[in-house]
Amino acid sequence: MGSISFWMCLVMTICTWNKTIGCTWMKTLPRSPSMFQVFSNNTITMLQKMGHEVSREPQITFPDKQYRQVNNFKADEQMAFISHTLNAIKKLYSSGKYESTAWDQKGVDKFMNDLYRQTSELDQCVKAMKTRQSKSVKRVNKKMSLHFKFLKNYLKREDYSASGWEDIRTVVLAHLQRLDTTLSSQ
């Protein structure tokens, strides 16, 4: 009976300790990237490898204004924004309608797995922080939701063509790079 109590106490201590030290997914050790940064670099690299040169400029406006506003957010609000945006990217690629592209399916699967890992870990961090979003955070997230809705509709209009996906890939790559920069500025 005593050993069961000891193990229960140990498990409870470890679980509680993990909550109190914050989001370990985002923390870095000296001269070492965080797990988020490792996966962020992986998703950026995978997306770059998937791409091809596009002869035309995409007809998609990038939401620079929203990213400038995010730079003024507190660290926990920035984390919530990053989580929100990565979830929108994951949802966009979850359609699975990229048969028209010349993308390597294994590369797409790796990209999606890394993206899924990032979103699930970040969602846990945001949930554990219980951040109350200010009106400005809600406004930026709403505008980003509209931006990703536009991207989804753009793909539909392009009939999920290879060129449509390349346009989306280019914009999503810019998002991932800006999110990585946002994290670095914390």
XYZ file of N, CA and C in Angstrom:
558
model
N 0.826 -1.194 0.000
C 0.000 0.000 0.000
C 0.868 1.254 0.000
N 1.952 1.197 0.779
C 2.839 2.347 0.880
C 3.510 2.680 -0.443
N 3.889 1.645 -1.233
C 4.561 1.906 -2.500
C 3.604 2.499 -3.529
N 2.335 2.120 -3.469
C 1.338 2.689 -4.386
C 1.171 4.176 -4.089
N 1.111 4.535 -2.824
C 0.983 5.944 -2.437
C 2.197 6.736 -2.886
N 3.377 6.125 -2.740
C 4.598 6.798 -3.178
C 4.552 7.085 -4.676
N 4.171 6.083 -5.478
C 4.131 6.253 -6.928
C 3.054 7.246 -7.353
N 1.929 7.208 -6.695
C 0.859 8.179 -6.998
C 1.337 9.593 -6.683
N 1.997 9.737 -5.545
C 2.528 11.038 -5.148
C 3.571 11.520 -6.152
N 4.432 10.614 -6.605
C 5.463 10.966 -7.574
C 4.847 11.406 -8.904
N 3.872 10.656 -9.383
C 3.200 11.004 -10.641
C 2.504 12.362 -10.517
N 1.808 12.586 -9.426
C 1.118 13.867 -9.220
C 2.117 15.024 -9.144
N 3.237 14.806 -8.497
C 4.263 15.840 -8.391
C 4.808 16.198 -9.764
N 5.102 15.180 -10.565
C 5.643 15.417 -11.909
C 4.628 16.161 -12.764
N 3.374 15.761 -12.712
C 2.329 16.431 -13.493
C 2.173 17.882 -13.058
N 2.166 18.122 -11.784
C 2.016 19.481 -11.269
C 3.246 20.312 -11.595
N 4.415 19.727 -11.437
C 5.652 20.438 -11.717
C 5.697 20.894 -13.166
N 5.262 20.042 -14.094
C 5.254 20.386 -15.502
C 4.360 21.595 -15.761
N 3.229 21.686 -15.081
C 2.330 22.832 -15.258
C 2.968 24.109 -14.714
N 3.696 24.006 -13.614
C 4.223 25.207 -12.980
C 5.432 25.775 -13.706
N 6.173 24.953 -14.442
C 7.350 25.493 -15.107
C 7.000 26.153 -16.436
N 5.742 26.108 -16.824
C 5.315 26.787 -18.034
C 5.405 25.897 -19.259
N 5.479 26.531 -20.373
C 5.460 25.826 -21.653
C 6.873 25.411 -22.033
N 7.225 24.188 -21.726
C 8.572 23.710 -22.037
C 8.800 23.594 -23.542
N 7.743 23.456 -24.309
C 7.836 23.354 -25.773
C 8.479 24.607 -26.365
N 8.252 25.749 -25.754
C 8.747 27.020 -26.266
C 10.062 27.455 -25.607
N 10.465 26.806 -24.530
C 11.657 27.231 -23.804
C 12.919 26.704 -24.453
N 13.976 27.508 -24.339
C 15.265 27.117 -24.885
C 16.293 27.002 -23.767
N 17.221 26.124 -23.991
C 18.378 26.032 -23.125
C 19.460 26.913 -23.744
N 20.458 27.304 -22.973
C 21.529 28.127 -23.565
C 22.139 27.440 -24.788
N 22.295 28.193 -25.853
C 22.866 27.736 -27.123
C 22.143 26.535 -27.713
N 20.844 26.463 -27.494
C 20.063 25.340 -27.985
C 18.675 25.835 -28.379
N 18.162 25.414 -29.546
C 16.812 25.856 -29.929
C 15.737 25.127 -29.133
N 14.588 25.758 -29.009
C 13.440 25.100 -28.367
C 12.897 24.042 -29.320
N 12.067 23.161 -28.793
C 11.437 22.152 -29.652
C 10.568 22.836 -30.703
N 9.918 23.932 -30.325
C 9.122 24.658 -31.310
C 10.009 25.125 -32.455
N 11.172 25.687 -32.139
C 12.067 26.183 -33.183
C 12.560 25.053 -34.082
N 12.832 23.898 -33.502
C 13.278 22.745 -34.295
C 12.185 22.358 -35.298
N 10.958 22.221 -34.804
C 9.856 21.828 -35.691
C 9.507 22.948 -36.673
N 9.631 24.180 -36.243
C 9.376 25.315 -37.133
C 10.361 25.291 -38.300
N 11.631 25.087 -37.998
C 12.642 24.996 -39.060
C 12.361 23.819 -39.986
N 11.911 22.696 -39.413
C 11.576 21.527 -40.234
C 10.433 21.828 -41.199
N 9.371 22.458 -40.700
C 8.224 22.742 -41.578
C 8.604 23.736 -42.666
N 9.415 24.720 -42.320
C 9.869 25.690 -43.335
C 10.691 24.978 -44.404
N 11.622 24.145 -43.973
C 12.474 23.413 -44.919
C 11.645 22.485 -45.812
N 10.712 21.753 -45.211
C 9.874 20.848 -45.992
C 9.057 21.616 -47.032
N 8.500 22.732 -46.630
C 7.684 23.526 -47.557
C 8.543 24.103 -48.683
N 9.769 24.507 -48.367
C 10.668 25.006 -49.406
C 11.000 23.902 -50.405
N 11.246 22.690 -49.918
C 11.582 21.566 -50.797
C 10.412 21.150 -51.680
N 9.191 21.348 -51.200
C 8.008 20.960 -51.969
C 7.802 21.861 -53.177
N 8.344 23.059 -53.150
C 8.009 24.068 -54.145
C 8.747 23.979 -55.457
N 8.193 24.676 -56.399
C 8.770 24.827 -57.734
C 8.724 26.306 -58.079
N 9.527 26.682 -59.044
C 9.505 28.066 -59.493
C 8.166 28.366 -60.166
N 7.606 29.501 -59.820
C 6.335 29.918 -60.400
C 6.612 31.141 -61.258
N 6.105 31.120 -62.484
C 6.405 32.208 -63.412
C 5.577 33.457 -63.142
N 4.489 33.318 -62.393
C 3.649 34.486 -62.134
C 3.657 34.805 -60.644
N 3.376 36.037 -60.347
C 3.300 36.489 -58.962
C 1.923 36.124 -58.405
N 1.857 35.544 -57.203
C 0.547 35.198 -56.650
C -0.318 36.441 -56.442
N -1.613 36.280 -56.628
C -2.566 37.378 -56.466
C -3.125 37.407 -55.047
N -2.259 37.159 -54.084
C -2.687 37.069 -52.687
C -1.946 38.119 -51.877
N -2.702 38.895 -51.154
C -2.118 39.922 -50.302
C -1.720 39.296 -48.970
N -0.501 39.575 -48.553
C -0.014 39.049 -47.277
C -0.422 40.002 -46.149
N -0.871 39.480 -45.008
C -1.363 40.341 -43.914
C -0.238 40.942 -43.052
N 0.599 41.764 -43.674
C 1.706 42.396 -42.949
C 1.227 43.227 -41.760
N 0.102 43.903 -41.931
C -0.409 44.769 -40.863
C -0.683 43.969 -39.584
N -1.248 42.784 -39.731
C -1.552 41.957 -38.564
C -0.263 41.518 -37.865
N 0.748 41.180 -38.640
C 2.014 40.761 -38.029
C 2.695 41.927 -37.314
N 2.573 43.128 -37.856
C 3.133 44.297 -37.158
C 2.419 44.509 -35.825
N 1.102 44.295 -35.799
C 0.350 44.444 -34.553
C 0.752 43.376 -33.536
N 1.022 42.176 -34.008
C 1.397 41.073 -33.126
C 2.717 41.378 -32.411
N 3.593 42.115 -33.057
C 4.863 42.473 -32.429
C 4.671 43.261 -31.136
N 3.510 43.901 -30.972
C 3.222 44.682 -29.769
C 2.484 43.875 -28.701
N 2.159 42.621 -28.994
C 1.447 41.780 -28.034
C 2.400 41.285 -26.949
N 1.821 40.911 -25.803
C 2.589 40.249 -24.752
C 2.962 38.849 -25.248
N 3.952 38.245 -24.590
C 4.469 36.938 -25.027
C 3.375 35.874 -25.084
N 2.492 35.824 -24.075
C 1.439 34.799 -24.084
C 0.420 35.063 -25.186
N 0.168 36.330 -25.514
C -0.746 36.667 -26.613
C -0.112 36.299 -27.958
N 1.205 36.499 -28.070
C 1.902 36.109 -29.294
C 1.832 34.589 -29.485
N 1.991 33.863 -28.388
C 1.920 32.408 -28.463
C 0.526 31.963 -28.912
N -0.502 32.620 -28.389
C -1.875 32.298 -28.796
C -2.075 32.614 -30.279
N -1.507 33.718 -30.745
C -1.598 34.087 -32.163
C -0.889 33.050 -33.036
N 0.308 32.634 -32.621
C 1.062 31.633 -33.378
C 0.260 30.338 -33.455
N -0.312 29.931 -32.345
C -1.135 28.723 -32.308
C -2.331 28.847 -33.248
N -3.017 29.973 -33.191
C -4.183 30.216 -34.042
C -3.791 30.133 -35.526
N -2.685 30.753 -35.884
C -2.258 30.798 -37.285
C -1.796 29.425 -37.765
N -1.041 28.713 -36.941
C -0.608 27.365 -37.339
C -1.795 26.428 -37.504
N -2.801 26.572 -36.659
C -4.012 25.750 -36.814
C -4.724 26.069 -38.119
N -4.721 27.330 -38.514
C -5.345 27.715 -39.787
C -4.567 27.123 -40.966
N -3.245 27.110 -40.867
C -2.413 26.514 -41.921
C -2.685 25.014 -41.997
N -2.733 24.371 -40.841
C -3.005 22.927 -40.802
C -4.356 22.623 -41.449
N -5.345 23.420 -41.133
C -6.686 23.220 -41.694
C -6.669 23.398 -43.216
N -5.917 24.374 -43.695
C -5.820 24.629 -45.131
C -5.226 23.428 -45.867
N -4.179 22.847 -45.316
C -3.524 21.703 -45.956
C -4.240 20.385 -45.688
N -5.160 20.369 -44.739
C -5.874 19.134 -44.412
C -6.846 18.698 -45.499
N -7.131 19.564 -46.447
C -8.056 19.197 -47.521
C -7.545 17.986 -48.290
N -6.220 17.857 -48.378
C -5.633 16.713 -49.070
C -5.822 16.719 -50.567
N -6.266 17.827 -51.117
C -6.557 17.885 -52.559
C -5.372 18.440 -53.335
N -4.197 17.852 -53.141
C -3.025 18.336 -53.873
C -2.489 17.300 -54.854
N -3.395 16.515 -55.429
C -2.997 15.514 -56.421
C -2.417 16.166 -57.677
N -2.845 17.379 -57.973
C -2.392 18.052 -59.186
C -0.950 18.539 -59.078
N -0.404 18.541 -57.879
C 0.968 19.026 -57.689
C 1.966 17.894 -57.921
N 3.218 18.278 -58.071
C 4.282 17.287 -58.232
C 4.966 17.029 -56.884
N 4.293 17.373 -55.797
C 4.882 17.223 -54.470
C 5.056 15.760 -54.114
N 6.167 15.451 -53.477
C 6.442 14.118 -52.966
C 5.515 13.860 -51.778
N 4.734 12.793 -51.843
C 3.750 12.515 -50.791
C 4.411 12.306 -49.430
N 5.589 11.701 -49.414
C 6.296 11.516 -48.143
C 6.680 12.865 -47.546
N 7.071 13.799 -48.379
C 7.408 15.148 -47.913
C 6.180 15.867 -47.363
N 5.052 15.699 -48.053
C 3.799 16.305 -47.587
C 3.398 15.696 -46.247
N 3.531 14.370 -46.135
C 3.185 13.699 -44.878
C 4.072 14.189 -43.735
N 5.359 14.326 -43.982
C 6.291 14.814 -42.945
C 5.931 16.244 -42.551
N 5.649 17.074 -43.553
C 5.236 18.454 -43.287
C 3.990 18.476 -42.405
N 2.995 17.668 -42.762
C 1.745 17.639 -41.993
C 1.966 17.090 -40.578
N 2.795 16.078 -40.442
C 3.081 15.531 -39.116
C 3.772 16.558 -38.221
N 4.752 17.266 -38.781
C 5.447 18.295 -38.001
C 4.499 19.439 -37.648
N 3.648 19.810 -38.589
C 2.671 20.869 -38.337
C 1.678 20.437 -37.262
N 1.239 19.195 -37.337
C 0.320 18.665 -36.323
C 0.981 18.682 -34.942
N 2.237 18.287 -34.887
C 2.945 18.278 -33.598
C 3.049 19.694 -33.030
N 3.397 20.651 -33.887
C 3.491 22.037 -33.437
C 2.159 22.533 -32.879
N 1.091 22.286 -33.619
C -0.208 22.806 -33.178
C -0.674 22.127 -31.902
N -0.484 20.822 -31.792
C -0.959 20.139 -30.583
C -0.174 20.589 -29.356
N 1.131 20.747 -29.482
C 1.946 21.204 -28.347
C 1.610 22.653 -27.975
N 1.477 23.502 -28.980
C 1.148 24.910 -28.707
C -0.245 25.056 -28.117
N -1.188 24.276 -28.617
C -2.542 24.327 -28.062
C -2.532 23.977 -26.579
N -1.728 22.990 -26.202
C -1.611 22.635 -24.785
C -1.011 23.778 -23.976
N 0.002 24.435 -24.532
C 0.629 25.568 -23.841
C -0.377 26.695 -23.635
N -1.105 27.025 -24.686
C -2.078 28.123 -24.612
C -3.184 27.778 -23.615
N -3.641 26.538 -23.650
C -4.687 26.110 -22.724
C -4.186 26.188 -21.279
N -2.939 25.784 -21.046
C -2.375 25.802 -19.694
C -2.197 27.236 -19.182
N -1.923 28.174 -20.095
C -1.735 29.573 -19.688
C -3.051 30.261 -19.376
N -4.131 29.771 -19.961
C -5.452 30.367 -19.770
C -5.423 31.878 -20.020
N -4.813 32.242 -21.123
C -4.681 33.651 -21.488
C -6.029 34.229 -21.882
N -6.377 35.343 -21.296
C -7.556 36.093 -21.706
C -7.147 37.011 -22.837
N -7.795 36.844 -23.969
C -7.408 37.623 -25.137
C -8.012 39.020 -25.095
N -7.169 40.004 -25.359
C -7.634 41.380 -25.436
C -8.420 41.572 -26.735
N -9.071 42.710 -26.835
C -9.839 43.005 -28.057
C -8.929 43.064 -29.276
N -7.731 43.605 -29.106
C -6.826 43.706 -30.254
C -6.378 42.319 -30.723
N -6.160 41.393 -29.795
C -5.787 40.025 -30.174
C -6.941 39.360 -30.916
N -8.154 39.518 -30.393
C -9.329 38.945 -31.051
C -9.512 39.527 -32.446
N -9.271 40.822 -32.587
C -9.421 41.481 -33.888
C -8.393 40.937 -34.892
N -7.138 40.815 -34.452
C -6.095 40.295 -35.341
C -6.400 38.847 -35.725
N -6.805 38.028 -34.753
C -7.143 36.632 -35.061
C -8.320 36.535 -36.019
N -9.293 37.424 -35.881
C -10.447 37.449 -36.787
C -9.986 37.784 -38.212
N -9.102 38.779 -38.332
C -8.603 39.153 -39.664
C -7.769 38.029 -40.270
N -7.026 37.335 -39.420
C -6.248 36.200 -39.927
C -7.182 35.069 -40.370
N -8.258 34.851 -39.635
C -9.244 33.833 -40.040
C -9.835 34.172 -41.396
N -10.132 35.444 -41.597
C -10.655 35.880 -42.903
C -9.612 35.679 -44.000
N -8.358 35.951 -43.689
C -7.272 35.753 -44.653
C -7.195 34.279 -45.069
N -7.259 33.379 -44.092
C -7.175 31.954 -44.425
C -8.441 31.454 -45.114
N -9.566 32.061 -44.835
C -10.788 31.728 -45.568
C -10.626 32.143 -47.032
N -10.018 33.313 -47.247
C -9.723 33.755 -48.608
C -8.801 32.754 -49.305
N -7.769 32.269 -48.597
C -6.846 31.300 -49.197
C -7.577 30.018 -49.600
N -8.478 29.565 -48.740
C -9.253 28.353 -49.039
C -10.129 28.579 -50.280
N -10.804 29.724 -50.330
C -11.639 30.042 -51.486
C -10.798 30.228 -52.747
N -9.605 30.781 -52.602
C -8.685 30.947 -53.728
C -8.347 29.575 -54.330
N -8.057 28.614 -53.462
C -7.768 27.259 -53.940
C -8.961 26.662 -54.684
N -10.155 26.873 -54.150
C -11.360 26.370 -54.820
C -11.519 27.012 -56.192
N -11.337 28.347 -56.252
C -11.442 29.055 -57.539
C -10.406 28.549 -58.533
N -9.224 28.217 -58.036
C -8.146 27.700 -58.894
C -8.329 26.204 -59.160
N -9.417 25.643 -58.649
C -9.759 24.230 -58.808
C -8.631 23.319 -58.303
N -8.002 23.727 -57.210
C -6.927 22.967 -56.575
C -5.829 22.603 -57.571
N -5.556 23.523 -58.486
C -4.540 23.284 -59.517
C -3.140 23.375 -58.914
N -2.167 22.893 -59.662
C -0.769 22.947 -59.207
C -0.337 24.394 -58.996
N -0.725 25.282 -59.900
C -0.326 26.692 -59.749
C -1.025 27.333 -58.554
N -2.280 26.948 -58.293
C -2.989 27.454 -57.123
C -2.311 27.026 -55.836
N -1.914 25.749 -55.784
C -1.214 25.247 -54.605
C 0.153 25.904 -54.439
N 0.831 26.180 -55.542
C 2.127 26.862 -55.451
C 1.958 28.268 -54.881
N 0.897 28.947 -55.302
C 0.614 30.275 -54.738
C 0.382 30.170 -53.227
N -0.402 29.182 -52.824
C -0.693 28.972 -51.404
C 0.587 28.605 -50.661
N 1.386 27.731 -51.247
C 2.635 27.313 -50.614
C 3.545 28.514 -50.379
N 3.620 29.407 -51.353
C 4.456 30.598 -51.230
C 3.978 31.489 -50.084
N 2.680 31.680 -49.983
C 2.120 32.519 -48.912
C 2.291 31.849 -47.555
N 2.036 30.554 -47.487
C 2.172 29.826 -46.225
C 3.632 29.830 -45.775
N 4.548 29.704 -46.706
C 5.968 29.784 -46.373
C 6.292 31.142 -45.735
N 5.741 32.199 -46.303
C 5.939 33.538 -45.724
C 5.346 33.599 -44.313
N 4.184 32.974 -44.109
C 3.581 32.927 -42.767
C 4.505 32.213 -41.782
N 4.986 31.045 -42.171
C 5.844 30.271 -41.271
C 7.119 31.035 -40.906
N 7.679 31.725 -41.889
C 8.882 32.513 -41.621
C 8.582 33.683 -40.687
N 7.442 34.341 -40.880
C 7.066 35.450 -39.982
C 6.761 34.948 -38.579
N 6.107 33.793 -38.474
C 5.820 33.221 -37.152
C 7.118 32.880 -36.434
N 8.069 32.345 -37.166
C 9.371 32.017 -36.584
C 10.074 33.292 -36.108
N 9.974 34.359 -36.883
C 10.556 35.647 -36.513
C 9.838 36.227 -35.291
N 8.522 36.075 -35.250
C 7.749 36.562 -34.106
C 8.213 35.868 -32.830
N 8.421 34.581 -32.909
C 8.892 33.833 -31.740
C 10.280 34.306 -31.334
N 11.143 34.541 -32.300
C 12.523 34.951 -32.000
C 12.573 36.300 -31.308
N 11.575 37.149 -31.564
C 11.578 38.497 -30.986
C 11.079 38.513 -29.540
N 10.580 37.391 -29.035
C 10.055 37.342 -27.661
C 11.150 37.518 -26.651
